[in-house]
């Protein structure tokens, strides 16, 4: 069979005259402002956490300092036997794409760079999906309605609602790959999809499935992409991650949960129902829907209940695929109004994070937040500090931060190393790790640490010999 790289799909690539890019750009800009304002304010009001914004901030800071990514905060849940100062994050997940944020962080060494970067990645994907709708759907308002529906989709809002995560990079990559597929630009689609394994180790399987789809149109390119996706997954999971891991294992293959595949389906069904709702079921009418299966498979078969539901960031990678499939179904003749997905997104909006932008309390500082800011100002730059979960990301830019967790005050066995921290800053309301804040504060005071600040449940302790 001859190569088909020069051929176009049977379906028309564009509908009507060439249209201006102003509508997609404006839609993208609106979403950028919404996500940026929400993320920055949520951080300002201590809605972010050490797990995971603090961890990723330490990773990006490592890249900015030309070091391999490591996190002192991540040591709180390191495997037994690990006693290093910082946990190597390439032993946890394979996300070298984070290095792209290193130069920005070096210029602007603030954790807000990650939040703004994530908002920008979402906005780029909105532009791509809006342009795809503009190119392939006949109605002139499709670019705005589909783009806004995509930008307000629950999966992307949950990404912004829980700190920062590396999967934000996969959102525009998948949007670009799917748009190229819709346009019949097979080589471009393969190139964008080939970048996915650099975002996270499980996305290599998605790359392989994309290769299978491309084989219908470009046999050689599709086969190469399929082989690359499969090989990269095996290499990363079986070689790279274990090589970095202190215990020589990829920890997510053996999770400490006993739930079976048949359990949790009331929660799992919510995820599937939400995914179908935003596309009015049309996602199933496009071959692109096959790209959803790898992520859905590992999530719905996992023994970890955190992966099952529609909350958290795990569904973000599903959204660009679902909306590209929606556009594909509409251009194939599916009969629904182009604005129907936007109506669904607006109906679901009251249950999603961006609703807080219209809540007066979201913009008001509480006395406890003021107390937290005062406590953080007491910690000097460059200090070694143990911070509770909600306070940790506010110190990662200027201090060496560990999480307030059991064992954080233990002195190392080797006498040539000093104690791990000199300061403790804790909000007694923080619940993660469970029971750790109270236990650490009690042990510190037994050991003679001085309580130098306490206000509205936020305390600061200083090591007596520090």
Coordinates of C-alpha atoms in Angstrom, one line a residue:
X1 CA 0.0 0.0 0.0
X2 CA 1.4 3.4 -1.0
X3 CA 2.1 6.1 1.6
X4 CA -0.8 8.3 2.2
X5 CA 0.9 11.3 3.7
X6 CA -0.1 13.6 0.8
X7 CA -3.8 12.5 0.7
X8 CA -6.6 14.2 2.5
X9 CA -9.4 12.5 4.4
X10 CA -12.7 11.8 2.7
X11 CA -14.4 14.3 4.9
X12 CA -13.9 18.0 4.1
X13 CA -11.1 19.6 6.1
X14 CA -12.7 23.0 6.2
X15 CA -16.2 24.4 5.9
X16 CA -17.0 27.7 4.2
X17 CA -14.6 30.6 3.6
X18 CA -11.4 31.1 5.5
X19 CA -12.3 32.7 8.9
X20 CA -10.4 35.1 11.1
X21 CA -8.6 33.8 14.2
X22 CA -10.0 36.5 16.4
X23 CA -12.8 34.4 17.8
X24 CA -10.5 31.5 18.9
X25 CA -8.0 33.9 20.3
X26 CA -10.6 35.9 22.2
X27 CA -12.0 32.6 23.6
X28 CA -8.6 31.5 24.6
X29 CA -7.8 34.8 26.3
X30 CA -11.1 34.7 28.3
X31 CA -10.2 31.2 29.6
X32 CA -6.7 32.2 30.4
X33 CA -7.9 35.1 32.6
X34 CA -10.4 32.9 34.4
X35 CA -7.9 30.2 35.2
X36 CA -5.0 32.5 36.0
X37 CA -7.1 34.6 38.4
X38 CA -8.7 31.6 40.0
X39 CA -5.3 29.8 40.5
X40 CA -3.5 32.8 41.9
X41 CA -6.3 33.7 44.3
X42 CA -6.7 30.1 45.4
X43 CA -3.0 30.0 46.2
X44 CA -3.2 33.4 48.0
X45 CA -5.9 32.1 50.2
X46 CA -3.9 28.9 51.1
X47 CA -6.0 26.6 49.0
X48 CA -2.9 25.0 47.4
X49 CA -0.8 22.4 49.1
X50 CA 2.6 20.9 49.6
X51 CA 1.2 17.7 48.0
X52 CA 1.4 18.5 45.1
X53 CA 2.2 22.2 44.3
X54 CA 5.1 22.2 46.7
X55 CA 6.6 19.1 45.2
X56 CA 6.4 20.4 41.7
X57 CA 7.8 23.7 42.7
X58 CA 10.8 22.0 44.2
X59 CA 11.2 19.9 40.9
X60 CA 11.1 23.0 38.8
X61 CA 13.5 24.8 41.1
X62 CA 15.9 21.9 40.7
X63 CA 15.8 22.2 36.9
X64 CA 16.3 26.0 37.2
X65 CA 19.4 25.3 39.3
X66 CA 20.6 22.7 36.7
X67 CA 20.0 19.8 39.0
X68 CA 18.0 16.6 38.5
X69 CA 14.4 17.0 39.9
X70 CA 14.2 16.2 43.6
X71 CA 11.9 17.2 46.4
X72 CA 12.3 17.4 50.2
X73 CA 8.6 17.4 50.6
X74 CA 8.2 14.1 48.8
X75 CA 10.4 12.4 51.4
X76 CA 7.3 12.4 53.7
X77 CA 6.0 9.4 51.8
X78 CA 9.2 7.9 50.5
X79 CA 9.6 4.1 50.5
X80 CA 10.9 2.5 53.8
X81 CA 14.7 2.8 54.2
X82 CA 15.1 6.1 52.3
X83 CA 17.0 8.6 54.4
X84 CA 18.2 11.2 51.8
X85 CA 17.6 14.9 52.0
X86 CA 15.4 15.0 48.9
X87 CA 13.5 12.3 47.0
X88 CA 14.5 11.9 43.3
X89 CA 11.3 12.7 41.5
X90 CA 12.2 10.7 38.4
X91 CA 11.8 7.7 40.7
X92 CA 8.1 8.7 41.2
X93 CA 6.9 9.7 37.7
X94 CA 8.6 10.3 34.4
X95 CA 8.0 14.0 33.6
X96 CA 11.1 15.5 32.0
X97 CA 8.7 18.0 30.3
X98 CA 8.8 20.0 33.5
X99 CA 12.3 21.2 32.5
X100 CA 10.6 23.6 30.1
X101 CA 9.5 25.6 33.1
X102 CA 13.1 25.8 34.5
X103 CA 14.2 28.9 32.5
X104 CA 11.0 30.8 33.4
X105 CA 11.5 29.9 37.1
X106 CA 15.1 31.1 37.0
X107 CA 13.9 34.5 35.6
X108 CA 10.9 34.7 38.0
X109 CA 11.6 32.4 41.0
X110 CA 8.1 32.2 42.3
X111 CA 5.8 29.3 42.7
X112 CA 3.1 31.3 40.9
X113 CA 5.0 30.6 37.6
X114 CA 3.7 27.1 37.7
X115 CA 0.1 28.2 38.2
X116 CA 0.3 30.7 35.4
X117 CA 2.1 28.2 33.2
X118 CA -0.7 25.7 33.8
X119 CA -3.3 28.3 33.0
X120 CA -1.4 29.2 29.8
X121 CA -1.3 25.5 28.7
X122 CA -5.1 25.2 29.1
X123 CA -5.6 28.5 27.2
X124 CA -3.4 27.1 24.3
X125 CA -5.5 24.0 24.1
X126 CA -8.7 26.1 24.1
X127 CA -7.3 28.0 21.1
X128 CA -6.5 24.7 19.3
X129 CA -9.9 23.2 19.9
X130 CA -11.6 26.5 18.9
X131 CA -9.7 26.6 15.6
X132 CA -10.6 23.0 14.9
X133 CA -14.3 23.8 15.5
X134 CA -14.0 26.9 13.3
X135 CA -12.4 24.9 10.5
X136 CA -14.6 21.9 10.5
X137 CA -18.1 23.1 11.6
X138 CA -20.3 25.3 9.4
X139 CA -21.8 27.6 12.0
X140 CA -19.7 30.8 12.5
X141 CA -20.4 30.7 16.3
X142 CA -19.0 27.2 16.7
X143 CA -15.5 28.3 17.5
X144 CA -16.7 30.3 20.5
X145 CA -19.3 27.9 21.8
X146 CA -17.2 24.7 21.5
X147 CA -14.1 26.5 22.7
X148 CA -15.8 27.8 25.8
X149 CA -17.5 24.5 26.5
X150 CA -14.0 22.9 26.3
X151 CA -12.4 25.6 28.6
X152 CA -15.2 25.3 31.2
X153 CA -15.3 21.5 31.0
X154 CA -15.2 19.8 34.5
X155 CA -12.0 17.9 33.7
X156 CA -10.0 21.0 33.1
X157 CA -11.5 22.8 36.0
X158 CA -10.5 20.0 38.3
X159 CA -7.0 20.3 37.1
X160 CA -6.9 23.9 38.2
X161 CA -8.8 23.1 41.4
X162 CA -6.0 20.9 42.6
X163 CA -2.7 22.8 42.4
X164 CA -0.4 22.1 39.5
X165 CA 0.3 18.8 37.7
X166 CA 2.5 17.7 34.8
X167 CA -0.5 16.4 32.9
X168 CA -1.3 20.0 32.0
X169 CA 1.4 19.7 29.3
X170 CA -0.5 16.7 27.8
X171 CA -3.7 18.8 27.3
X172 CA -2.4 21.0 24.4
X173 CA -0.3 18.1 23.0
X174 CA -3.4 16.0 22.7
X175 CA -5.4 18.9 21.3
X176 CA -2.7 19.5 18.7
X177 CA -2.4 15.9 17.8
X178 CA -6.2 15.4 17.4
X179 CA -6.6 18.6 15.4
X180 CA -3.9 17.5 13.0
X181 CA -5.7 14.2 12.7
X182 CA -9.0 16.0 11.9
X183 CA -7.1 18.1 9.3
X184 CA -5.5 15.0 7.7
X185 CA -2.0 16.2 8.6
X186 CA -0.8 12.7 9.6
X187 CA 2.9 13.5 10.1
X188 CA 2.1 16.5 12.3
X189 CA -0.3 14.3 14.3
X190 CA 2.4 11.7 14.8
X191 CA 4.9 14.3 15.9
X192 CA 2.6 15.8 18.5
X193 CA 1.6 12.4 19.8
X194 CA 5.2 11.3 20.1
X195 CA 5.8 14.0 22.7
X196 CA 3.3 12.5 25.1
X197 CA 5.7 10.0 26.8
X198 CA 7.7 13.0 28.0
X199 CA 4.8 14.1 30.1
X200 CA 4.0 11.0 32.1
X201 CA 4.8 7.3 31.8
X202 CA 1.3 6.1 31.2
X203 CA 0.8 8.3 28.2
X204 CA 3.1 6.1 26.1
X205 CA 0.2 3.7 25.8
X206 CA -2.0 6.6 24.4
X207 CA 0.7 7.3 21.9
X208 CA 0.7 3.7 20.8
X209 CA -3.1 3.7 20.3
X210 CA -2.8 7.0 18.3
X211 CA -0.4 5.1 16.1
X212 CA -3.0 2.4 15.5
X213 CA -5.4 5.1 14.4
X214 CA -2.9 6.6 12.1
X215 CA -2.2 3.3 10.4
X216 CA -5.6 3.7 8.6
X217 CA -4.2 6.7 6.7
X218 CA -0.4 6.5 7.0
X219 CA 0.8 3.0 7.5
X220 CA 4.5 3.5 8.0
X221 CA 4.1 6.6 10.3
X222 CA 1.3 4.9 12.3
X223 CA 3.4 1.7 12.8
X224 CA 6.4 3.7 13.9
X225 CA 4.4 5.8 16.3
X226 CA 2.7 2.6 17.7
X227 CA 6.1 0.9 18.2
X228 CA 7.6 4.1 19.8
X229 CA 4.7 4.4 22.3
X230 CA 4.9 0.8 23.4
X231 CA 8.7 0.8 23.6
X232 CA 8.9 4.0 25.6
X233 CA 6.3 2.7 28.1
X234 CA 8.3 -0.5 28.7
X235 CA 11.6 1.3 28.9
X236 CA 10.4 4.0 31.3
X237 CA 8.4 1.7 33.6
X238 CA 10.8 -1.2 33.6
X239 CA 14.2 0.5 33.4
X240 CA 14.2 4.3 33.9
X241 CA 12.0 4.7 36.9
X242 CA 13.4 1.7 38.8
X243 CA 16.9 2.9 38.1
X244 CA 16.1 6.2 40.0
X245 CA 14.1 4.6 42.7
X246 CA 15.9 4.0 46.0
X247 CA 14.3 0.6 46.3
X248 CA 14.8 -0.3 42.7
X249 CA 11.0 -0.6 41.9
X250 CA 8.3 1.3 40.2
X251 CA 6.1 1.9 43.2
X252 CA 2.8 2.3 41.4
X253 CA 2.7 -1.3 40.2
X254 CA 2.1 -2.5 43.8
X255 CA -0.2 -0.1 45.5
X256 CA -1.4 -0.8 49.1
X257 CA -5.1 -1.2 48.3
X258 CA -7.3 -4.3 48.2
X259 CA -10.1 -3.0 46.0
X260 CA -11.0 -5.2 43.0
X261 CA -12.1 -4.2 39.5
X262 CA -15.7 -4.8 40.3
X263 CA -15.7 -2.4 43.2
X264 CA -16.5 1.3 43.2
X265 CA -18.6 1.4 40.1
X266 CA -21.1 4.0 41.5
X267 CA -18.1 6.4 41.6
X268 CA -16.6 5.1 38.4
X269 CA -19.9 5.6 36.6
X270 CA -19.9 9.3 37.6
X271 CA -16.7 9.8 35.6
X272 CA -18.0 8.0 32.6
X273 CA -21.4 9.9 32.8
X274 CA -19.7 13.3 33.1
X275 CA -17.5 12.5 30.1
X276 CA -20.5 11.5 28.0
X277 CA -22.5 14.5 29.2
X278 CA -20.2 17.2 28.0
X279 CA -20.3 15.8 24.5
X280 CA -23.9 14.6 24.6
X281 CA -22.7 11.1 23.9
X282 CA -21.2 12.0 20.5
X283 CA -17.7 11.1 21.7
X284 CA -18.6 7.5 20.9
X285 CA -19.3 8.3 17.3
X286 CA -15.7 9.1 16.4
X287 CA -12.6 6.8 16.0
X288 CA -10.7 9.2 18.2
X289 CA -12.7 7.8 21.2
X290 CA -10.2 4.9 21.2
X291 CA -7.6 7.3 22.6
X292 CA -9.7 7.5 25.8
X293 CA -9.3 3.8 26.6
X294 CA -5.7 3.7 28.0
X295 CA -6.4 6.4 30.6
X296 CA -9.8 5.0 31.5
X297 CA -8.5 1.5 31.7
X298 CA -5.7 2.1 34.2
X299 CA -8.0 4.4 36.3
X300 CA -11.0 2.1 36.4
X301 CA -9.0 -1.0 37.1
X302 CA -6.8 0.5 39.7
X303 CA -7.2 -0.6 43.3
X304 CA -6.7 3.1 44.4
X305 CA -10.1 4.8 44.9
X306 CA -8.5 8.2 44.3
X307 CA -8.3 7.4 40.6
X308 CA -12.0 6.5 40.1
X309 CA -14.0 9.7 40.4
X310 CA -14.3 12.8 38.3
X311 CA -12.5 14.9 40.9
X312 CA -8.8 15.8 40.9
X313 CA -6.6 16.2 37.8
X314 CA -6.7 12.7 36.3
X315 CA -9.5 13.5 33.8
X316 CA -7.7 16.4 32.2
X317 CA -6.1 14.3 29.5
X318 CA -9.5 12.9 28.5
X319 CA -11.1 16.3 27.7
X320 CA -9.2 17.3 24.5
X321 CA -9.8 13.9 23.0
X322 CA -13.5 14.0 23.9
X323 CA -13.9 17.4 22.3
X324 CA -12.0 16.5 19.2
X325 CA -14.2 13.5 18.9
X326 CA -17.2 15.8 19.3
X327 CA -16.1 18.0 16.4
X328 CA -15.5 14.9 14.3
X329 CA -19.0 13.6 15.1
X330 CA -20.6 17.0 14.3
X331 CA -18.8 17.3 10.9
X332 CA -19.9 13.7 10.1
X333 CA -23.5 14.9 10.4
X334 CA -24.6 14.5 14.0
X335 CA -27.6 16.7 14.5
X336 CA -27.3 18.7 17.7
X337 CA -26.9 22.5 18.1
X338 CA -23.3 23.6 18.2
X339 CA -24.0 25.4 21.5
X340 CA -25.4 22.4 23.3
X341 CA -22.1 21.3 24.9
X342 CA -21.7 24.9 26.3
X343 CA -25.1 24.6 27.9
X344 CA -24.1 21.4 29.6
X345 CA -20.8 23.0 30.8
X346 CA -22.8 25.9 32.3
X347 CA -25.2 23.5 34.0
X348 CA -22.3 21.7 35.6
X349 CA -20.5 24.9 36.5
X350 CA -22.0 25.4 40.0
X351 CA -20.3 22.2 41.1
X352 CA -16.9 23.1 39.7
X353 CA -14.0 25.2 41.1
X354 CA -14.5 28.3 38.9
X355 CA -17.8 28.9 40.6
X356 CA -15.8 30.4 43.4
X357 CA -15.0 33.4 41.3
X358 CA -18.5 34.5 41.8
X359 CA -18.5 33.9 45.5
X360 CA -17.8 36.9 47.7
X361 CA -16.1 34.9 50.4
X362 CA -13.5 33.8 47.8
X363 CA -12.1 37.3 47.7
X364 CA -12.2 38.0 51.4
X365 CA -9.2 37.3 53.7
X366 CA -10.0 35.5 56.9
X367 CA -8.2 36.2 60.2
X368 CA -6.6 32.8 59.9
X369 CA -5.1 33.6 56.5
X370 CA -3.7 36.8 57.9
X371 CA -2.2 34.8 60.8
X372 CA -0.6 32.4 58.3
X373 CA 1.0 35.2 56.4
X374 CA 2.4 36.6 59.6
X375 CA 3.8 33.2 60.6
X376 CA 5.5 32.7 57.2
X377 CA 7.2 36.1 57.5
X378 CA 9.0 34.9 60.6
X379 CA 10.9 32.2 58.6
X380 CA 14.2 33.6 57.3
X381 CA 15.3 33.0 53.7
X382 CA 17.4 29.9 53.2
X383 CA 16.0 28.3 56.4
X384 CA 15.4 24.6 56.8
X385 CA 11.8 24.4 57.7
X386 CA 9.0 21.8 58.2
X387 CA 5.7 23.3 57.0
X388 CA 2.2 21.8 57.1
X389 CA 0.5 21.0 53.9
X390 CA -1.3 24.3 53.2
X391 CA 1.8 26.4 54.1
X392 CA 4.5 24.5 52.4
X393 CA 4.2 25.9 48.8
X394 CA 4.5 29.4 50.2
X395 CA 8.0 28.7 51.3
X396 CA 9.5 26.6 48.6
X397 CA 10.9 29.6 46.7
X398 CA 13.1 30.8 49.5
X399 CA 13.7 27.9 51.9
X400 CA 14.4 24.2 52.1
X401 CA 11.0 22.8 52.9
X402 CA 10.0 19.5 54.3
X403 CA 6.4 18.4 55.2
X404 CA 5.2 18.3 58.8
X405 CA 5.1 14.5 58.9
X406 CA 6.0 11.8 61.4
X407 CA 9.8 11.4 61.6
X408 CA 10.6 14.9 60.3
X409 CA 12.3 15.7 63.6
X410 CA 14.4 12.6 63.8
X411 CA 18.1 13.2 63.7
X412 CA 20.0 11.2 61.1
X413 CA 21.8 8.1 62.3
X414 CA 25.1 9.4 60.9
X415 CA 26.7 11.9 63.3
X416 CA 28.2 14.0 60.5
X417 CA 24.8 15.3 59.5
X418 CA 22.9 17.9 61.4
X419 CA 19.2 17.7 62.2
X420 CA 16.9 18.0 59.1
X421 CA 15.0 21.2 60.1
X422 CA 15.4 24.3 62.3
X423 CA 11.9 25.7 62.0
X424 CA 8.3 24.4 62.2
X425 CA 5.4 26.4 60.7
X426 CA 2.1 24.6 61.0
X427 CA -1.6 25.2 60.6
X428 CA -3.3 22.9 63.1
X429 CA -6.3 22.5 60.7
X430 CA -4.1 20.7 58.1
X431 CA -5.3 17.0 57.9
X432 CA -2.6 15.6 55.7
X433 CA -0.7 13.5 56.6
X434 CA -3.4 12.2 59.0
X435 CA -2.6 13.1 62.6
X436 CA 0.9 14.4 61.7
X437 CA 0.6 18.0 62.7
X438 CA -0.5 17.4 66.3
X439 CA 2.1 14.6 66.8
X440 CA 5.0 16.6 65.4
X441 CA 4.1 19.7 67.5
X442 CA 3.9 17.6 70.6
X443 CA 7.2 15.9 70.0
X444 CA 8.9 19.2 69.2
X445 CA 7.9 20.7 72.5
X446 CA 9.0 17.6 74.4
X447 CA 12.4 18.0 72.7
X448 CA 12.6 21.6 73.9
X449 CA 11.6 23.5 70.8
X450 CA 10.4 27.1 71.5
X451 CA 6.9 28.3 70.4
X452 CA 7.6 31.8 69.2
X453 CA 4.3 32.5 67.5
X454 CA 0.7 31.3 67.8
X455 CA -2.4 32.9 66.2
X456 CA -5.7 31.4 65.0
X457 CA -4.3 27.9 65.1
X458 CA -1.1 28.8 63.2
X459 CA 2.1 28.1 65.2
X460 CA 5.8 28.7 64.6
X461 CA 8.4 26.8 66.6
X462 CA 12.2 27.3 66.6
X463 CA 14.8 24.6 67.4
X464 CA 16.6 25.7 70.6
X465 CA 20.1 25.1 69.3
X466 CA 19.5 26.3 65.8

